[in-house]
C-alpha cells in the first residue's frame, strides 16, 4: 500500500499493546521478588539464622 504525504501525516500510532502491559507487569513482579528476597535475607541476618559452611 502506497500512501501520499497527506495520508501519511494523518496516520496515528496505536494505543497500549498487550506486549507493553505484559512487560510492565513482569518488571513490577521482578521488583517485588527482589524486595522479598532482600527482606528475607535481612531478617535471617538479624535473627542469626544463617547456614554456616
mmCIF file of the C-alpha atoms, coordinates in Angstrom:
data_MODEL
# 
_entry.id   MODEL 
# 
loop_
_atom_site.group_PDB 
_atom_site.id 
_atom_site.type_symbol 
_atom_site.label_atom_id 
_atom_site.label_alt_id 
_atom_site.label_comp_id 
_atom_site.label_asym_id 
_atom_site.label_entity_id 
_atom_site.label_seq_id 
_atom_site.pdbx_PDB_ins_code 
_atom_site.Cartn_x 
_atom_site.Cartn_y 
_atom_site.Cartn_z 
_atom_site.occupancy 
_atom_site.B_iso_or_equiv 
_atom_site.pdbx_formal_charge 
_atom_site.auth_seq_id 
_atom_site.auth_comp_id 
_atom_site.auth_asym_id 
_atom_site.auth_atom_id 
_atom_site.pdbx_PDB_model_num 
ATOM 1  C CA . UNK A 1 1  ? 0.000  0.000   0.000  1.00 0.00 ? 1  UNK A CA 1 
ATOM 2  C CA . UNK A 1 2  ? 1.467  3.311   -1.091 1.00 0.00 ? 2  UNK A CA 1 
ATOM 3  C CA . UNK A 1 3  ? 0.280  6.401   0.786  1.00 0.00 ? 3  UNK A CA 1 
ATOM 4  C CA . UNK A 1 4  ? 0.534  10.020  -0.224 1.00 0.00 ? 4  UNK A CA 1 
ATOM 5  C CA . UNK A 1 5  ? 2.282  12.546  2.016  1.00 0.00 ? 5  UNK A CA 1 
ATOM 6  C CA . UNK A 1 6  ? -1.048 13.970  3.220  1.00 0.00 ? 6  UNK A CA 1 
ATOM 7  C CA . UNK A 1 7  ? -2.257 10.495  4.158  1.00 0.00 ? 7  UNK A CA 1 
ATOM 8  C CA . UNK A 1 8  ? 0.976  9.700   5.985  1.00 0.00 ? 8  UNK A CA 1 
ATOM 9  C CA . UNK A 1 9  ? 0.598  12.824  8.123  1.00 0.00 ? 9  UNK A CA 1 
ATOM 10 C CA . UNK A 1 10 ? -2.822 11.613  9.271  1.00 0.00 ? 10 UNK A CA 1 
ATOM 11 C CA . UNK A 1 11 ? -1.599 8.190   10.419 1.00 0.00 ? 11 UNK A CA 1 
ATOM 12 C CA . UNK A 1 12 ? -1.652 7.903   14.208 1.00 0.00 ? 12 UNK A CA 1 
ATOM 13 C CA . UNK A 1 13 ? 0.108  5.339   16.369 1.00 0.00 ? 13 UNK A CA 1 
ATOM 14 C CA . UNK A 1 14 ? -1.623 2.555   18.208 1.00 0.00 ? 14 UNK A CA 1 
ATOM 15 C CA . UNK A 1 15 ? -2.555 2.501   21.857 1.00 0.00 ? 15 UNK A CA 1 
ATOM 16 C CA . UNK A 1 16 ? -1.010 0.477   24.624 1.00 0.00 ? 16 UNK A CA 1 
ATOM 17 C CA . UNK A 1 17 ? -0.409 -3.044  23.379 1.00 0.00 ? 17 UNK A CA 1 
ATOM 18 C CA . UNK A 1 18 ? -0.657 -6.284  25.288 1.00 0.00 ? 18 UNK A CA 1 
ATOM 19 C CA . UNK A 1 19 ? 3.084  -6.767  24.960 1.00 0.00 ? 19 UNK A CA 1 
ATOM 20 C CA . UNK A 1 20 ? 3.781  -3.444  26.643 1.00 0.00 ? 20 UNK A CA 1 
ATOM 21 C CA . UNK A 1 21 ? 1.410  -4.236  29.521 1.00 0.00 ? 21 UNK A CA 1 
ATOM 22 C CA . UNK A 1 22 ? 2.983  -7.678  29.921 1.00 0.00 ? 22 UNK A CA 1 
ATOM 23 C CA . UNK A 1 23 ? 6.490  -6.201  30.085 1.00 0.00 ? 23 UNK A CA 1 
ATOM 24 C CA . UNK A 1 24 ? 5.360  -3.630  32.669 1.00 0.00 ? 24 UNK A CA 1 
ATOM 25 C CA . UNK A 1 25 ? 3.743  -6.300  34.871 1.00 0.00 ? 25 UNK A CA 1 
ATOM 26 C CA . UNK A 1 26 ? 6.813  -8.524  34.650 1.00 0.00 ? 26 UNK A CA 1 
ATOM 27 C CA . UNK A 1 27 ? 9.004  -5.597  35.694 1.00 0.00 ? 27 UNK A CA 1 
ATOM 28 C CA . UNK A 1 28 ? 6.820  -4.918  38.732 1.00 0.00 ? 28 UNK A CA 1 
ATOM 29 C CA . UNK A 1 29 ? 6.868  -8.609  39.679 1.00 0.00 ? 29 UNK A CA 1 
ATOM 30 C CA . UNK A 1 30 ? 10.660 -8.671  39.413 1.00 0.00 ? 30 UNK A CA 1 
ATOM 31 C CA . UNK A 1 31 ? 10.964 -5.652  41.708 1.00 0.00 ? 31 UNK A CA 1 
ATOM 32 C CA . UNK A 1 32 ? 8.591  -7.256  44.237 1.00 0.00 ? 32 UNK A CA 1 
ATOM 33 C CA . UNK A 1 33 ? 10.539 -10.533 44.159 1.00 0.00 ? 33 UNK A CA 1 
ATOM 34 C CA . UNK A 1 34 ? 13.804 -8.671  44.755 1.00 0.00 ? 34 UNK A CA 1 
ATOM 35 C CA . UNK A 1 35 ? 12.226 -6.878  47.711 1.00 0.00 ? 35 UNK A CA 1 
ATOM 36 C CA . UNK A 1 36 ? 11.012 -10.149 49.209 1.00 0.00 ? 36 UNK A CA 1 
ATOM 37 C CA . UNK A 1 37 ? 14.443 -11.737 48.809 1.00 0.00 ? 37 UNK A CA 1 
ATOM 38 C CA . UNK A 1 38 ? 16.208 -8.762  50.343 1.00 0.00 ? 38 UNK A CA 1 
ATOM 39 C CA . UNK A 1 39 ? 13.749 -8.631  53.235 1.00 0.00 ? 39 UNK A CA 1 
ATOM 40 C CA . UNK A 1 40 ? 14.151 -12.342 53.897 1.00 0.00 ? 40 UNK A CA 1 
ATOM 41 C CA . UNK A 1 41 ? 17.943 -12.075 53.808 1.00 0.00 ? 41 UNK A CA 1 
ATOM 42 C CA . UNK A 1 42 ? 17.942 -9.128  56.214 1.00 0.00 ? 42 UNK A CA 1 
ATOM 43 C CA . UNK A 1 43 ? 15.583 -10.950 58.588 1.00 0.00 ? 43 UNK A CA 1 
ATOM 44 C CA . UNK A 1 44 ? 17.769 -14.070 58.559 1.00 0.00 ? 44 UNK A CA 1 
ATOM 45 C CA . UNK A 1 45 ? 20.882 -11.993 59.255 1.00 0.00 ? 45 UNK A CA 1 
ATOM 46 C CA . UNK A 1 46 ? 19.131 -10.186 62.117 1.00 0.00 ? 46 UNK A CA 1 
ATOM 47 C CA . UNK A 1 47 ? 17.921 -13.440 63.686 1.00 0.00 ? 47 UNK A CA 1 
ATOM 48 C CA . UNK A 1 48 ? 21.314 -15.164 63.189 1.00 0.00 ? 48 UNK A CA 1 
ATOM 49 C CA . UNK A 1 49 ? 19.541 -17.870 61.180 1.00 0.00 ? 49 UNK A CA 1 
ATOM 50 C CA . UNK A 1 50 ? 22.240 -18.283 58.531 1.00 0.00 ? 50 UNK A CA 1 
ATOM 51 C CA . UNK A 1 51 ? 23.649 -21.567 57.270 1.00 0.00 ? 51 UNK A CA 1 
ATOM 52 C CA . UNK A 1 52 ? 27.317 -21.873 58.218 1.00 0.00 ? 52 UNK A CA 1 
ATOM 53 C CA . UNK A 1 53 ? 29.632 -23.788 55.882 1.00 0.00 ? 53 UNK A CA 1 
# 
